[in-house]
PDB file of C-alpha atoms and ligand atoms in Angstrom:
ATOM      1  CA  MET N   1      -0.005   0.090  -0.014  1.00  0.00           C
ATOM      2  CA  SER N   2       1.315   3.509  -0.722  1.00  0.00           C
ATOM      3  CA  ASP N   3       1.537   6.120   1.660  1.00  0.00           C
ATOM      4  CA  ARG N   4      -1.537   8.022   2.337  1.00  0.00           C
ATOM      5  CA  ASN N   5      -0.726  12.104   2.575  1.00  0.00           C
ATOM      6  CA  ASP N   6      -4.274  12.904   3.652  1.00  0.00           C
ATOM      7  CA  PRO N   7      -4.033  15.822   6.177  1.00  0.00           C
ATOM      8  CA  ALA N   8      -7.229  14.667   7.681  1.00  0.00           C
ATOM      9  CA  LEU N   9      -5.948  11.247   8.291  1.00  0.00           C
ATOM     10  CA  GLU N  10      -2.733  12.666   9.845  1.00  0.00           C
ATOM     11  CA  ASP N  11      -5.035  14.987  12.451  1.00  0.00           C
ATOM     12  CA  LEU N  12      -6.662  11.930  13.264  1.00  0.00           C
ATOM     13  CA  TYR N  13      -3.655   9.848  14.023  1.00  0.00           C
ATOM     14  CA  ARG N  14      -2.421  12.830  15.898  1.00  0.00           C
ATOM     15  CA  GLU N  15      -5.497  12.803  17.936  1.00  0.00           C
ATOM     16  CA  VAL N  16      -5.357   9.301  18.677  1.00  0.00           C
ATOM     17  CA  ILE N  17      -1.801   9.354  19.891  1.00  0.00           C
ATOM     18  CA  LEU N  18      -2.412  12.374  22.151  1.00  0.00           C
ATOM     19  CA  ASP N  19      -5.586  10.924  23.548  1.00  0.00           C
ATOM     20  CA  HIS N  20      -3.741   7.763  24.524  1.00  0.00           C
ATOM     21  CA  TYR N  21      -0.909   9.966  25.907  1.00  0.00           C
ATOM     22  CA  ARG N  22      -3.251  11.799  28.065  1.00  0.00           C
ATOM     23  CA  ARG N  23      -5.426   8.952  29.000  1.00  0.00           C
ATOM     24  CA  PRO N  24      -3.393   5.783  28.933  1.00  0.00           C
ATOM     25  CA  ARG N  25      -5.343   2.682  29.071  1.00  0.00           C
ATOM     26  CA  HIS N  26      -4.227  -0.389  31.113  1.00  0.00           C
ATOM     27  CA  LYS N  27      -1.960   1.729  33.294  1.00  0.00           C
ATOM     28  CA  HIS N  28      -1.619  -0.355  36.104  1.00  0.00           C
ATOM     29  CA  HIS N  29       0.675  -3.115  37.643  1.00  0.00           C
ATOM     30  CA  VAL N  30      -0.540  -6.391  37.680  1.00  0.00           C
ATOM     31  CA  GLU N  31      -0.771  -7.902  41.074  1.00  0.00           C
ATOM     32  CA  ASP N  32       1.210 -11.149  41.592  1.00  0.00           C
ATOM     33  CA  PRO N  33       2.238 -11.221  37.883  1.00  0.00           C
ATOM     34  CA  THR N  34       3.254 -14.165  35.989  1.00  0.00           C
ATOM     35  CA  ILE N  35       6.187 -12.077  34.772  1.00  0.00           C
ATOM     36  CA  ALA N  36       7.161  -8.389  34.530  1.00  0.00           C
ATOM     37  CA  ASN N  37       9.987  -6.626  32.948  1.00  0.00           C
ATOM     38  CA  ARG N  38      11.197  -3.010  32.363  1.00  0.00           C
ATOM     39  CA  GLY N  39      12.583  -1.347  29.279  1.00  0.00           C
ATOM     40  CA  PHE N  40      14.573   1.846  28.807  1.00  0.00           C
ATOM     41  CA  ASN N  41      15.112   3.917  25.725  1.00  0.00           C
ATOM     42  CA  PRO N  42      18.373   5.935  26.474  1.00  0.00           C
ATOM     43  CA  VAL N  43      18.141   7.739  23.500  1.00  0.00           C
ATOM     44  CA  CYS N  44      14.880   9.776  24.578  1.00  0.00           C
ATOM     45  CA  GLY N  45      15.002   8.678  28.228  1.00  0.00           C
ATOM     46  CA  ASP N  46      11.622   6.662  27.741  1.00  0.00           C
ATOM     47  CA  GLN N  47      10.791   4.109  30.560  1.00  0.00           C
ATOM     48  CA  ILE N  48       8.130   1.154  30.399  1.00  0.00           C
ATOM     49  CA  GLU N  49       7.461  -1.363  32.914  1.00  0.00           C
ATOM     50  CA  VAL N  50       4.994  -4.113  31.570  1.00  0.00           C
ATOM     51  CA  SER N  51       3.221  -6.573  33.874  1.00  0.00           C
ATOM     52  CA  LEU N  52       1.155  -9.549  32.995  1.00  0.00           C
ATOM     53  CA  ARG N  53      -0.604 -12.573  34.047  1.00  0.00           C
ATOM     54  CA  LEU N  54      -0.860 -15.567  31.666  1.00  0.00           C
ATOM     55  CA  ALA N  55      -3.590 -18.254  32.000  1.00  0.00           C
ATOM     56  CA  ASP N  56      -4.065 -20.960  29.109  1.00  0.00           C
ATOM     57  CA  ASN N  57      -1.525 -19.059  26.683  1.00  0.00           C
ATOM     58  CA  ARG N  58      -3.631 -16.144  27.363  1.00  0.00           C
ATOM     59  CA  LEU N  59      -2.760 -12.570  28.361  1.00  0.00           C
ATOM     60  CA  VAL N  60      -5.599 -12.285  30.939  1.00  0.00           C
ATOM     61  CA  ASP N  61      -4.154  -9.431  32.448  1.00  0.00           C
ATOM     62  CA  LEU N  62      -1.717  -6.620  30.933  1.00  0.00           C
ATOM     63  CA  GLY N  63      -0.473  -3.702  32.625  1.00  0.00           C
ATOM     64  CA  VAL N  64       1.786  -1.063  31.182  1.00  0.00           C
ATOM     65  CA  GLU N  65       3.271   1.975  33.270  1.00  0.00           C
ATOM     66  CA  GLY N  66       6.170   4.346  32.205  1.00  0.00           C
ATOM     67  CA  GLN N  67       6.988   7.977  31.587  1.00  0.00           C
ATOM     68  CA  GLY N  68       8.523   9.454  28.521  1.00  0.00           C
ATOM     69  CA  CYS N  69       7.393  11.176  25.297  1.00  0.00           C
ATOM     70  CA  SER N  70       4.063  10.959  23.687  1.00  0.00           C
ATOM     71  CA  ILE N  71       5.151   8.435  21.231  1.00  0.00           C
ATOM     72  CA  SER N  72       6.475   6.073  23.470  1.00  0.00           C
ATOM     73  CA  GLN N  73       3.607   6.230  26.085  1.00  0.00           C
ATOM     74  CA  ALA N  74       0.648   6.158  23.399  1.00  0.00           C
ATOM     75  CA  SER N  75       2.317   3.084  21.793  1.00  0.00           C
ATOM     76  CA  ALA N  76       2.355   1.222  25.268  1.00  0.00           C
ATOM     77  CA  SER N  77      -1.079   2.067  25.640  1.00  0.00           C
ATOM     78  CA  LEU N  78      -2.454   1.181  22.292  1.00  0.00           C
ATOM     79  CA  MET N  79      -0.337  -2.034  22.671  1.00  0.00           C
ATOM     80  CA  ALA N  80      -2.021  -2.910  25.893  1.00  0.00           C
ATOM     81  CA  GLU N  81      -5.449  -2.095  24.547  1.00  0.00           C
ATOM     82  CA  ARG N  82      -4.910  -4.146  21.395  1.00  0.00           C
ATOM     83  CA  LEU N  83      -2.962  -7.159  23.264  1.00  0.00           C
ATOM     84  CA  ALA N  84      -5.129  -7.682  26.658  1.00  0.00           C
ATOM     85  CA  GLY N  85      -7.033 -10.593  26.489  1.00  0.00           C
ATOM     86  CA  CYS N  86      -4.924 -12.100  23.378  1.00  0.00           C
ATOM     87  CA  THR N  87      -3.472 -15.802  23.060  1.00  0.00           C
ATOM     88  CA  LEU N  88       0.182 -15.664  22.866  1.00  0.00           C
ATOM     89  CA  ASP N  89      -0.163 -16.594  19.173  1.00  0.00           C
ATOM     90  CA  GLU N  90      -2.096 -13.409  18.490  1.00  0.00           C
ATOM     91  CA  VAL N  91       0.289 -11.428  20.451  1.00  0.00           C
ATOM     92  CA  ASP N  92       3.230 -12.580  18.053  1.00  0.00           C
ATOM     93  CA  GLN N  93       1.058 -12.110  15.204  1.00  0.00           C
ATOM     94  CA  VAL N  94       0.321  -8.583  16.109  1.00  0.00           C
ATOM     95  CA  ASN N  95       4.026  -7.757  17.358  1.00  0.00           C
ATOM     96  CA  ALA N  96       5.278  -9.099  13.888  1.00  0.00           C
ATOM     97  CA  ALA N  97       2.678  -6.752  12.212  1.00  0.00           C
ATOM     98  CA  PHE N  98       3.676  -3.777  14.170  1.00  0.00           C
ATOM     99  CA  LYS N  99       7.485  -4.404  13.523  1.00  0.00           C
ATOM    100  CA  ARG N 100       6.879  -4.576   9.913  1.00  0.00           C
ATOM    101  CA  MET N 101       4.817  -1.344   9.809  1.00  0.00           C
ATOM    102  CA  MET N 102       7.731   0.391  11.694  1.00  0.00           C
ATOM    103  CA  VAL N 103      10.716  -0.732   9.233  1.00  0.00           C
ATOM    104  CA  GLY N 104      10.978   1.491   6.411  1.00  0.00           C
ATOM    105  CA  ASP N 105       8.123   0.992   4.100  1.00  0.00           C
ATOM    106  CA  GLY N 106       7.133  -2.160   5.585  1.00  0.00           C
ATOM    107  CA  GLU N 107       3.557  -3.331   4.874  1.00  0.00           C
ATOM    108  CA  ILE N 108       0.555  -2.314   6.981  1.00  0.00           C
ATOM    109  CA  ASP N 109      -1.912  -4.870   8.196  1.00  0.00           C
ATOM    110  CA  GLU N 110      -4.831  -2.799   9.012  1.00  0.00           C
ATOM    111  CA  ASP N 111      -6.780  -5.817  10.110  1.00  0.00           C
ATOM    112  CA  LEU N 112      -4.428  -6.865  12.783  1.00  0.00           C
ATOM    113  CA  LEU N 113      -3.090  -3.282  13.859  1.00  0.00           C
ATOM    114  CA  GLY N 114      -6.431  -1.142  14.079  1.00  0.00           C
ATOM    115  CA  ASP N 115      -5.603   2.079  16.012  1.00  0.00           C
ATOM    116  CA  LEU N 116      -2.116   1.047  16.033  1.00  0.00           C
ATOM    117  CA  GLU N 117      -1.750   2.477  12.472  1.00  0.00           C
ATOM    118  CA  ALA N 118      -1.725   6.081  14.205  1.00  0.00           C
ATOM    119  CA  LEU N 119       1.899   5.323  14.933  1.00  0.00           C
ATOM    120  CA  ARG N 120       2.802   4.933  11.059  1.00  0.00           C
ATOM    121  CA  GLY N 121       4.075   8.391  11.033  1.00  0.00           C
ATOM    122  CA  ALA N 122       7.038   7.544  13.702  1.00  0.00           C
ATOM    123  CA  ARG N 123       8.852   5.307  11.087  1.00  0.00           C
ATOM    124  CA  LYS N 124       9.751   8.061   9.208  1.00  0.00           C
ATOM    125  CA  PHE N 125      12.275   9.024  12.079  1.00  0.00           C
ATOM    126  CA  PRO N 126      14.526   6.448  13.195  1.00  0.00           C
ATOM    127  CA  VAL N 127      14.946   7.973  16.723  1.00  0.00           C
ATOM    128  CA  ARG N 128      11.113   7.626  16.988  1.00  0.00           C
ATOM    129  CA  VAL N 129      10.876   4.238  15.995  1.00  0.00           C
ATOM    130  CA  LYS N 130      12.928   3.442  19.230  1.00  0.00           C
ATOM    131  CA  CYS N 131      10.046   5.282  21.045  1.00  0.00           C
ATOM    132  CA  ALA N 132       7.264   3.346  19.366  1.00  0.00           C
ATOM    133  CA  THR N 133       8.665   0.139  19.850  1.00  0.00           C
ATOM    134  CA  LEU N 134      10.168   0.285  23.416  1.00  0.00           C
ATOM    135  CA  ALA N 135       6.728  -1.071  24.879  1.00  0.00           C
ATOM    136  CA  TRP N 136       6.694  -3.970  22.258  1.00  0.00           C
ATOM    137  CA  ASN N 137      10.304  -5.102  22.775  1.00  0.00           C
ATOM    138  CA  THR N 138       9.568  -4.870  26.525  1.00  0.00           C
ATOM    139  CA  LEU N 139       6.779  -7.190  26.297  1.00  0.00           C
ATOM    140  CA  GLN N 140       8.506  -9.611  24.023  1.00  0.00           C
ATOM    141  CA  GLU N 141      11.341  -9.958  26.492  1.00  0.00           C
ATOM    142  CA  ALA N 142       9.152 -10.460  29.299  1.00  0.00           C
ATOM    143  CA  LEU N 143       7.623 -13.304  27.286  1.00  0.00           C
ATOM    144  CA  ALA N 144      10.891 -14.538  26.265  1.00  0.00           C
ATOM    145  CA  LEU N 145      11.781 -14.674  29.990  1.00  0.00           C
ATOM    146  CA  TYR N 146       8.874 -16.589  30.683  1.00  0.00           C
ATOM    147  CA  ALA N 147       9.320 -19.226  28.180  1.00  0.00           C
ATOM    148  CA  LYS N 148      12.948 -19.535  29.508  1.00  0.00           C
ATOM    149  CA  ARG N 149      11.808 -20.021  32.849  1.00  0.00           C
ATOM    150  CA  SER N 150       9.094 -22.374  32.077  1.00  0.00           C
ATOM    151  CA  ALA N 151      11.245 -24.410  29.812  1.00  0.00           C
TER     152      ALA N 151
HETATM  153 ZN1  LIG E   1      10.583   8.807  23.215  1.00  0.00          ZN
END
């Protein structure tokens, strides 16, 4: 798909990002989490803490807390909203689709990504990509830690 340069769409994306930055979803620490992990983006100073509870290979509870720039915090909130309740397979699929969107002119899977498409503008700026992917990498690390621990 080609990049759309529709100013109304750009405004909509900006609105989605600001809304999630100002009113972050799933901003809590999961009590007695299956696993928790912290991520830090030294380039921008963004911090993220992910905590989650797994049951039957499903993210039954997902909390994301942090501080930093609007892109990093909006991405964390959008991620939590999208992934809470998902199976680990779905998490992998959405994560892969998000990463594809964020590299160069990678394809955008609108069905899988939904509102996450609002972050597409960040891919034009390598420094911003680090902000946008911080929460995702932190979650991925948490799940890798869990897989290792239960192996
Ligand atoms: Zn940032």
